[in-house]
């Protein structure tokens, strides 16, 4: 076979091979297009062809779709790489480096749009807590203040010795809690009286918070003792704040204070209470219990003319010979018999009446003078206190057994 014939054979085989390859590639492209519209999965040939046509970007900061991806604004890839991890800064970072889009980390450690000699000269102080330095002064973020933005701000302040340690954050001393350290959970004794700046009348059987003590019957609290405020805050006397909602709610003094109105009947009311003691008793200001009233020392003129003996809830008058107790039992009435005179003559008893009379019978009727044996006594002038004590059987309200039998009602 000649050279020319050999060349024709080689060219023929080359044409056949090119046609086969072109046909396979066309079929693969057709299959890819078909798979995009029919939804059928790609075959191995199609996947090889697609990978040859495109190398997709990977990693963070990639925008676009799987068919058309690109680095998000502010980011680029390393030379020859396919990950968008290199930030872009418009200004020069000088002696620092670009750490995020348009932000430099300078050699001093702070973030700024640019670094270098110009940046150093424009700020000579260091700002804390995210503050930005501008012409030798710090512009602080919300929640901080001070020359270097190092002082936190608590807008409502910290109470009871609390210290501001962060934006609207208070560190409280022991015994206090709450956002502003306003809640006092210390416990101590409760006192009902204060005399000469001395706490008296400590309630027995109770150790409570200052809020509860001062909201009920307390006038001072704690050891050392602290005066209760004249106007408790945030609730008025008789109310305490709810631990969850903070709303003021009525406190039941009868349940909160052990022994309150002991010996009587304690009744809770809105913002207060009532203590109903038995007859002849009243609530003590010292221990808040129902105690017997000593009528002999508290009622003026009781058992006049005799001897008074106090009893539980009442009293008894012991009268001398010739005297009897009055109808209400509050005094001794003279029942001795003597002579009654109806008039006076030159300051002496005159016009003796026949018969024997008691001093009450004589002086409370028409007599002007009464005598027992040879000792005359002038009758009291009508309307005087002596006349009322002798002649008016019932004493005024508030004395005698009338006082002993009426119910004491006490409320703060």
Tab-separated table of C-alpha atoms in Angstrom:
chain	number	residue	atom	x	y	z
A	1	UNK	CA	0.000	0.000	0.000
A	2	UNK	CA	1.374	3.413	-0.916
A	3	UNK	CA	1.864	6.421	1.299
A	4	UNK	CA	-1.141	8.152	-0.108
A	5	UNK	CA	-3.406	5.221	0.557
A	6	UNK	CA	-2.101	4.998	4.152
A	7	UNK	CA	-2.897	8.703	4.696
A	8	UNK	CA	-6.454	8.226	3.511
A	9	UNK	CA	-6.963	5.323	5.926
A	10	UNK	CA	-5.689	7.416	8.866
A	11	UNK	CA	-7.913	10.371	7.950
A	12	UNK	CA	-10.892	8.058	7.692
A	13	UNK	CA	-10.392	6.621	11.149
A	14	UNK	CA	-9.982	10.154	12.561
A	15	UNK	CA	-13.266	11.260	10.996
A	16	UNK	CA	-15.081	8.265	12.457
A	17	UNK	CA	-13.646	8.942	15.954
A	18	UNK	CA	-14.571	12.681	15.837
A	19	UNK	CA	-18.107	11.904	14.740
A	20	UNK	CA	-18.538	9.393	17.566
A	21	UNK	CA	-17.259	11.810	20.180
A	22	UNK	CA	-19.327	14.722	18.844
A	23	UNK	CA	-22.412	12.523	18.821
A	24	UNK	CA	-21.840	11.447	22.416
A	25	UNK	CA	-21.296	15.038	23.569
A	26	UNK	CA	-24.402	16.221	21.762
A	27	UNK	CA	-26.369	13.421	23.316
A	28	UNK	CA	-25.014	14.361	26.765
A	29	UNK	CA	-25.932	18.034	26.291
A	30	UNK	CA	-29.324	17.007	25.122
A	31	UNK	CA	-29.769	14.784	28.136
A	32	UNK	CA	-28.761	17.671	30.456
A	33	UNK	CA	-31.254	20.030	28.846
A	34	UNK	CA	-33.902	17.350	28.951
A	35	UNK	CA	-33.244	16.625	32.612
A	36	UNK	CA	-33.639	20.353	33.471
A	37	UNK	CA	-37.120	20.475	31.981
A	38	UNK	CA	-38.360	16.924	32.710
A	39	UNK	CA	-37.110	16.820	36.304
A	40	UNK	CA	-35.339	13.447	35.717
A	41	UNK	CA	-31.997	12.976	37.551
A	42	UNK	CA	-28.755	13.579	35.684
A	43	UNK	CA	-26.786	10.653	34.428
A	44	UNK	CA	-23.051	10.122	34.943
A	45	UNK	CA	-22.225	11.617	31.523
A	46	UNK	CA	-24.218	14.768	32.240
A	47	UNK	CA	-22.562	15.255	35.662
A	48	UNK	CA	-19.073	14.958	34.120
A	49	UNK	CA	-19.942	17.508	31.447
A	50	UNK	CA	-21.394	19.979	34.021
A	51	UNK	CA	-18.368	19.748	36.337
A	52	UNK	CA	-16.078	20.460	33.405
A	53	UNK	CA	-18.073	23.578	32.567
A	54	UNK	CA	-18.204	25.138	36.096
A	55	UNK	CA	-16.303	24.990	39.438
A	56	UNK	CA	-18.734	26.397	42.146
A	57	UNK	CA	-17.702	28.647	45.115
A	58	UNK	CA	-17.773	27.154	48.603
A	59	UNK	CA	-17.630	28.224	52.260
A	60	UNK	CA	-19.097	31.319	54.011
A	61	UNK	CA	-19.976	34.694	52.467
A	62	UNK	CA	-21.185	33.135	49.151
A	63	UNK	CA	-24.158	34.741	47.428
A	64	UNK	CA	-26.195	33.729	44.366
A	65	UNK	CA	-27.509	30.288	43.350
A	66	UNK	CA	-25.949	26.877	42.660
A	67	UNK	CA	-25.800	27.696	38.984
A	68	UNK	CA	-24.494	31.249	39.436
A	69	UNK	CA	-22.573	31.912	42.705
A	70	UNK	CA	-20.339	34.861	43.640
A	71	UNK	CA	-18.686	36.391	46.730
A	72	UNK	CA	-20.983	38.606	48.807
A	73	UNK	CA	-20.174	42.376	48.820
A	74	UNK	CA	-17.129	43.110	50.993
A	75	UNK	CA	-15.516	39.679	50.485
A	76	UNK	CA	-13.233	38.017	47.941
A	77	UNK	CA	-11.370	34.735	47.409
A	78	UNK	CA	-7.719	33.934	47.893
A	79	UNK	CA	-5.723	33.850	44.647
A	80	UNK	CA	-6.546	30.540	42.941
A	81	UNK	CA	-9.037	29.582	45.677
A	82	UNK	CA	-12.807	29.152	45.691
A	83	UNK	CA	-13.703	30.309	49.272
A	84	UNK	CA	-14.907	33.906	49.959
A	85	UNK	CA	-12.965	34.462	53.176
A	86	UNK	CA	-10.873	37.576	52.451
A	87	UNK	CA	-12.491	40.894	53.661
A	88	UNK	CA	-12.206	44.045	51.561
A	89	UNK	CA	-11.374	47.452	53.151
A	90	UNK	CA	-11.730	50.679	51.161
A	91	UNK	CA	-9.251	52.603	53.314
A	92	UNK	CA	-5.714	51.647	54.141
A	93	UNK	CA	-5.242	49.684	57.381
A	94	UNK	CA	-1.698	50.984	57.757
A	95	UNK	CA	0.087	49.071	60.489
A	96	UNK	CA	-3.045	46.970	61.126
A	97	UNK	CA	-4.959	44.509	58.985
A	98	UNK	CA	-8.400	44.262	57.385
A	99	UNK	CA	-10.441	42.021	59.738
A	100	UNK	CA	-13.953	42.566	58.368
A	101	UNK	CA	-15.472	44.562	55.494
A	102	UNK	CA	-14.337	48.203	55.821
A	103	UNK	CA	-13.040	47.651	59.368
A	104	UNK	CA	-9.381	47.436	60.400
A	105	UNK	CA	-7.854	45.865	63.491
A	106	UNK	CA	-5.085	48.311	64.368
A	107	UNK	CA	-1.850	47.495	66.201
A	108	UNK	CA	-3.365	48.973	69.401
A	109	UNK	CA	-6.091	46.318	69.274
A	110	UNK	CA	-9.081	48.560	68.613
A	111	UNK	CA	-11.315	48.523	65.530
A	112	UNK	CA	-11.402	51.509	63.206
A	113	UNK	CA	-12.188	52.263	59.533
A	114	UNK	CA	-8.452	52.965	59.038
A	115	UNK	CA	-5.133	52.766	60.923
A	116	UNK	CA	-1.783	54.446	60.663
A	117	UNK	CA	-0.209	57.730	61.703
A	118	UNK	CA	-3.315	59.843	60.998
A	119	UNK	CA	-5.539	57.560	63.084
A	120	UNK	CA	-3.100	57.546	66.022
A	121	UNK	CA	-2.824	61.311	66.062
A	122	UNK	CA	-6.622	61.780	66.076
A	123	UNK	CA	-7.123	59.800	69.324
A	124	UNK	CA	-4.799	59.753	72.319
A	125	UNK	CA	-7.014	57.884	74.835
A	126	UNK	CA	-8.400	54.373	74.973
A	127	UNK	CA	-12.169	53.911	75.033
A	128	UNK	CA	-13.721	50.940	76.835
A	129	UNK	CA	-16.955	48.949	76.451
A	130	UNK	CA	-17.306	49.630	72.733
A	131	UNK	CA	-16.776	53.389	72.959
A	132	UNK	CA	-15.385	55.228	69.905
A	133	UNK	CA	-12.602	57.781	70.264
A	134	UNK	CA	-13.029	61.062	68.421
A	135	UNK	CA	-10.637	64.009	68.874
A	136	UNK	CA	-9.335	62.976	72.300
A	137	UNK	CA	-12.824	62.188	73.646
A	138	UNK	CA	-14.799	58.965	73.894
A	139	UNK	CA	-18.279	58.597	72.478
A	140	UNK	CA	-19.826	55.916	74.737
A	141	UNK	CA	-22.373	53.298	73.869
A	142	UNK	CA	-25.729	53.337	75.687
A	143	UNK	CA	-25.367	52.111	79.242
A	144	UNK	CA	-21.889	53.559	79.866
A	145	UNK	CA	-20.428	56.945	80.699
A	146	UNK	CA	-17.172	58.517	81.893
A	147	UNK	CA	-14.011	59.771	80.193
A	148	UNK	CA	-13.100	56.261	79.060
A	149	UNK	CA	-16.661	54.791	78.956
A	150	UNK	CA	-15.730	52.656	81.944
A	151	UNK	CA	-18.579	53.672	84.259
A	152	UNK	CA	-21.890	51.774	83.878
A	153	UNK	CA	-25.179	53.638	84.124
A	154	UNK	CA	-28.160	52.471	86.231
A	155	UNK	CA	-30.980	54.790	85.180
A	156	UNK	CA	-33.126	54.188	88.302
A	157	UNK	CA	-30.164	54.099	90.664
A	158	UNK	CA	-29.260	51.461	93.270
A	159	UNK	CA	-30.860	51.615	96.731
A	160	UNK	CA	-29.850	50.391	100.192
A	161	UNK	CA	-26.111	50.451	99.540
A	162	UNK	CA	-26.282	48.670	96.158
A	163	UNK	CA	-23.595	49.300	93.531
A	164	UNK	CA	-24.063	49.731	89.765
A	165	UNK	CA	-21.949	47.093	87.987
A	166	UNK	CA	-23.444	47.144	84.494
A	167	UNK	CA	-26.098	48.858	82.396
A	168	UNK	CA	-29.160	48.830	84.718
A	169	UNK	CA	-27.541	46.099	86.839
A	170	UNK	CA	-27.112	46.561	90.604
A	171	UNK	CA	-25.002	44.432	92.949
A	172	UNK	CA	-26.890	44.375	96.273
A	173	UNK	CA	-25.495	44.052	99.777
A	174	UNK	CA	-26.651	41.141	101.951
A	175	UNK	CA	-30.309	41.304	102.898
A	176	UNK	CA	-31.525	43.197	99.828
A	177	UNK	CA	-32.643	42.134	96.367
A	178	UNK	CA	-34.510	43.449	93.312
A	179	UNK	CA	-33.433	45.386	90.176
A	180	UNK	CA	-32.590	48.447	92.304
A	181	UNK	CA	-31.942	46.509	95.571
A	182	UNK	CA	-35.273	47.909	96.760
A	183	UNK	CA	-36.611	44.727	98.415
A	184	UNK	CA	-35.486	44.156	102.005
A	185	UNK	CA	-35.659	40.486	103.023
A	186	UNK	CA	-33.777	40.858	106.348
A	187	UNK	CA	-35.662	39.560	109.395
A	188	UNK	CA	-35.663	40.895	112.952
A	189	UNK	CA	-37.812	41.790	115.991
A	190	UNK	CA	-40.837	44.076	115.729
A	191	UNK	CA	-41.580	46.823	118.286
A	192	UNK	CA	-44.908	48.573	118.914
A	193	UNK	CA	-43.645	51.641	120.803
A	194	UNK	CA	-40.795	54.164	120.667
A	195	UNK	CA	-40.143	56.350	123.717
A	196	UNK	CA	-37.164	58.724	123.922
A	197	UNK	CA	-35.716	57.062	120.824
A	198	UNK	CA	-35.839	53.695	122.616
A	199	UNK	CA	-37.721	50.778	121.078
A	200	UNK	CA	-40.236	49.149	123.430
A	201	UNK	CA	-43.041	46.624	123.316
A	202	UNK	CA	-41.282	43.875	121.370
A	203	UNK	CA	-43.787	41.398	119.958
A	204	UNK	CA	-43.192	37.875	121.214
A	205	UNK	CA	-43.245	34.867	118.922
A	206	UNK	CA	-42.540	36.766	115.719
A	207	UNK	CA	-39.428	37.544	113.681
A	208	UNK	CA	-40.387	39.281	110.458
A	209	UNK	CA	-39.216	41.584	107.677
A	210	UNK	CA	-39.242	45.350	108.137
A	211	UNK	CA	-41.927	45.638	105.453
A	212	UNK	CA	-44.343	43.335	107.307
A	213	UNK	CA	-43.607	44.863	110.724
A	214	UNK	CA	-44.118	48.459	109.598
A	215	UNK	CA	-47.185	47.580	107.518
A	216	UNK	CA	-49.039	46.102	110.526
A	217	UNK	CA	-48.696	47.303	114.138
A	218	UNK	CA	-44.950	47.964	114.284
A	219	UNK	CA	-43.450	51.375	114.964
A	220	UNK	CA	-39.822	50.198	114.862
A	221	UNK	CA	-37.950	47.126	113.639
A	222	UNK	CA	-34.653	45.277	113.814
A	223	UNK	CA	-31.538	45.085	115.940
A	224	UNK	CA	-30.253	47.687	116.150
A	225	UNK	CA	-33.731	49.110	115.948
A	226	UNK	CA	-34.817	51.237	112.969
A	227	UNK	CA	-37.783	53.583	112.996
A	228	UNK	CA	-40.639	52.693	110.680
A	229	UNK	CA	-41.339	55.422	108.093
A	230	UNK	CA	-44.340	57.653	108.730
A	231	UNK	CA	-45.604	56.778	105.257
A	232	UNK	CA	-44.438	53.282	104.198
A	233	UNK	CA	-43.366	52.880	100.557
A	234	UNK	CA	-44.526	51.693	98.071
A	235	UNK	CA	-47.727	50.710	99.914
A	236	UNK	CA	-49.530	52.559	102.724
A	237	UNK	CA	-49.913	51.042	106.183
A	238	UNK	CA	-52.021	47.897	106.167
A	239	UNK	CA	-50.817	46.799	102.711
A	240	UNK	CA	-47.707	45.018	101.417
A	241	UNK	CA	-46.490	44.532	97.816
A	242	UNK	CA	-47.174	41.197	96.136
A	243	UNK	CA	-43.894	39.290	95.721
A	244	UNK	CA	-44.690	38.436	92.070
A	245	UNK	CA	-46.677	41.373	90.681
A	246	UNK	CA	-45.587	44.153	93.055
A	247	UNK	CA	-49.221	45.266	93.456
A	248	UNK	CA	-50.259	46.447	96.937
A	249	UNK	CA	-52.460	43.908	98.725
A	250	UNK	CA	-54.155	43.875	102.137
A	251	UNK	CA	-52.262	42.133	104.930
A	252	UNK	CA	-54.270	40.085	107.450
A	253	UNK	CA	-52.883	41.355	110.753
A	254	UNK	CA	-54.790	38.704	112.711
A	255	UNK	CA	-52.864	35.977	110.862
A	256	UNK	CA	-49.539	37.779	110.444
A	257	UNK	CA	-49.023	38.823	114.093
A	258	UNK	CA	-49.135	35.935	116.608
A	259	UNK	CA	-50.990	36.743	119.839
A	260	UNK	CA	-52.644	39.856	118.416
A	261	UNK	CA	-55.822	40.575	120.420
A	262	UNK	CA	-55.249	37.461	122.558
A	263	UNK	CA	-58.160	36.962	124.953
A	264	UNK	CA	-60.534	38.723	122.582
A	265	UNK	CA	-61.773	38.496	119.014
A	266	UNK	CA	-59.496	39.782	116.211
A	267	UNK	CA	-61.289	40.796	112.987
A	268	UNK	CA	-59.340	41.693	109.848
A	269	UNK	CA	-60.493	44.694	107.840
A	270	UNK	CA	-59.202	46.217	104.600
A	271	UNK	CA	-56.005	48.000	105.567
A	272	UNK	CA	-56.475	47.481	109.316
A	273	UNK	CA	-58.090	45.261	111.984
A	274	UNK	CA	-60.476	45.415	114.959
A	275	UNK	CA	-59.891	43.951	118.411
A	276	UNK	CA	-63.072	43.229	120.390
A	277	UNK	CA	-62.273	42.574	124.040
A	278	UNK	CA	-64.670	41.159	126.695
A	279	UNK	CA	-66.450	43.429	129.184
A	280	UNK	CA	-64.041	45.065	131.599
A	281	UNK	CA	-61.053	44.464	129.287
A	282	UNK	CA	-59.222	46.519	126.687
A	283	UNK	CA	-56.353	45.995	124.276
A	284	UNK	CA	-52.917	46.705	125.741
A	285	UNK	CA	-50.754	49.157	123.836
A	286	UNK	CA	-47.661	47.207	124.917
A	287	UNK	CA	-48.409	43.566	124.103
A	288	UNK	CA	-51.607	44.032	122.016
A	289	UNK	CA	-53.524	41.514	124.175
A	290	UNK	CA	-56.896	41.991	125.862
A	291	UNK	CA	-56.131	42.842	129.495
A	292	UNK	CA	-58.365	43.481	132.478
A	293	UNK	CA	-59.181	47.116	133.288
A	294	UNK	CA	-58.351	48.137	136.864
A	295	UNK	CA	-61.382	50.306	137.503
A	296	UNK	CA	-60.142	51.212	140.981
A	297	UNK	CA	-57.230	53.190	139.492
A	298	UNK	CA	-58.716	54.304	136.166
A	299	UNK	CA	-62.202	55.532	137.178
A	300	UNK	CA	-62.262	58.770	139.158
A	301	UNK	CA	-64.460	58.707	142.291
A	302	UNK	CA	-65.242	55.025	142.131
A	303	UNK	CA	-66.460	53.511	145.441
A	304	UNK	CA	-66.737	57.008	146.942
A	305	UNK	CA	-66.935	56.589	150.711
A	306	UNK	CA	-65.759	52.964	150.648
A	307	UNK	CA	-62.932	50.676	149.495
A	308	UNK	CA	-62.543	49.526	145.868
A	309	UNK	CA	-61.347	46.000	145.004
A	310	UNK	CA	-60.557	45.130	141.366
A	311	UNK	CA	-61.874	41.870	139.932
A	312	UNK	CA	-61.539	40.184	136.523
A	313	UNK	CA	-63.644	42.319	134.221
A	314	UNK	CA	-65.200	44.365	137.033
A	315	UNK	CA	-64.738	45.672	140.640
A	316	UNK	CA	-66.390	45.525	144.064
A	317	UNK	CA	-67.075	48.337	146.526
A	318	UNK	CA	-66.761	47.546	150.234
A	319	UNK	CA	-68.680	50.124	152.274
A	320	UNK	CA	-68.264	51.001	155.983
A	321	UNK	CA	-70.924	50.385	158.642
A	322	UNK	CA	-74.069	52.390	157.982
A	323	UNK	CA	-73.335	52.640	154.229
A	324	UNK	CA	-74.685	50.532	151.349
A	325	UNK	CA	-73.631	50.308	147.725
A	326	UNK	CA	-75.562	52.327	145.189
A	327	UNK	CA	-77.880	50.680	142.674
A	328	UNK	CA	-75.128	50.621	140.027
A	329	UNK	CA	-72.536	49.394	142.570
A	330	UNK	CA	-70.194	52.306	141.872
A	331	UNK	CA	-70.288	54.109	145.245
A	332	UNK	CA	-71.217	53.860	148.894
A	333	UNK	CA	-74.479	55.520	149.959
A	334	UNK	CA	-74.915	56.787	153.513
A	335	UNK	CA	-77.878	54.949	155.124
A	336	UNK	CA	-77.327	56.238	158.608
A	337	UNK	CA	-80.455	57.832	160.179
A	338	UNK	CA	-80.365	61.383	161.516
A	339	UNK	CA	-82.312	64.607	161.913
A	340	UNK	CA	-83.366	66.698	158.921
A	341	UNK	CA	-83.789	70.489	158.997
A	342	UNK	CA	-85.756	72.336	156.312
A	343	UNK	CA	-84.114	75.747	156.687
A	344	UNK	CA	-81.156	77.747	157.932
A	345	UNK	CA	-81.216	80.644	160.459
A	346	UNK	CA	-78.099	82.755	160.894
A	347	UNK	CA	-76.021	79.929	159.392
A	348	UNK	CA	-77.479	77.324	161.707
A	349	UNK	CA	-79.871	74.437	161.124
A	350	UNK	CA	-83.510	75.348	161.802
A	351	UNK	CA	-87.020	74.002	161.383
A	352	UNK	CA	-86.415	70.409	162.474
A	353	UNK	CA	-88.605	67.866	160.710
A	354	UNK	CA	-90.195	65.065	162.633
A	355	UNK	CA	-88.894	61.545	162.151
A	356	UNK	CA	-85.539	60.063	161.125
A	357	UNK	CA	-83.983	60.587	157.686
A	358	UNK	CA	-80.949	59.382	155.799
A	359	UNK	CA	-78.699	62.090	154.449
A	360	UNK	CA	-79.902	61.283	150.909
A	361	UNK	CA	-83.562	61.450	151.915
A	362	UNK	CA	-83.009	64.776	153.615
A	363	UNK	CA	-80.658	66.630	151.317
A	364	UNK	CA	-82.051	65.367	148.005
A	365	UNK	CA	-85.628	66.421	148.892
A	366	UNK	CA	-86.399	69.588	150.870
A	367	UNK	CA	-83.784	69.543	153.596
A	368	UNK	CA	-81.124	72.185	153.999
A	369	UNK	CA	-79.230	70.617	156.864
A	370	UNK	CA	-78.794	67.114	158.282
A	371	UNK	CA	-77.376	66.068	161.606
A	372	UNK	CA	-76.165	62.761	162.954
A	373	UNK	CA	-76.464	63.046	166.722
A	374	UNK	CA	-75.211	66.497	167.629
A	375	UNK	CA	-72.980	66.950	164.550
A	376	UNK	CA	-74.812	68.965	161.845
A	377	UNK	CA	-73.807	68.844	158.138
A	378	UNK	CA	-74.838	71.346	155.524
A	379	UNK	CA	-76.586	69.840	152.503
A	380	UNK	CA	-74.861	70.256	149.135
A	381	UNK	CA	-76.029	73.036	146.844
A	382	UNK	CA	-78.309	71.747	144.108
A	383	UNK	CA	-76.443	71.298	140.800
A	384	UNK	CA	-73.023	70.869	142.420
A	385	UNK	CA	-70.840	67.798	141.934
A	386	UNK	CA	-71.369	66.787	145.565
A	387	UNK	CA	-75.149	67.006	145.088
A	388	UNK	CA	-74.954	64.868	141.930
A	389	UNK	CA	-72.839	62.220	143.652
A	390	UNK	CA	-75.301	62.013	146.520
A	391	UNK	CA	-78.621	62.367	144.784
A	392	UNK	CA	-78.199	61.091	141.211
A	393	UNK	CA	-78.124	57.312	141.348
A	394	UNK	CA	-76.629	56.636	137.857
A	395	UNK	CA	-73.108	57.939	137.249
A	396	UNK	CA	-72.124	59.506	133.929
A	397	UNK	CA	-71.198	57.154	131.040
A	398	UNK	CA	-67.596	55.974	131.243
A	399	UNK	CA	-67.507	55.234	135.044
A	400	UNK	CA	-68.635	52.437	137.324
A	401	UNK	CA	-69.994	49.112	136.105
A	402	UNK	CA	-71.442	50.796	133.056
A	403	UNK	CA	-67.872	51.233	131.874
A	404	UNK	CA	-66.890	47.756	132.998
A	405	UNK	CA	-69.606	46.126	130.931
A	406	UNK	CA	-69.185	47.901	127.614
A	407	UNK	CA	-67.146	46.351	124.800
A	408	UNK	CA	-63.727	47.842	123.989
A	409	UNK	CA	-63.049	48.281	120.278
A	410	UNK	CA	-59.563	49.307	119.227
A	411	UNK	CA	-58.156	49.853	115.708
A	412	UNK	CA	-54.927	51.486	114.559
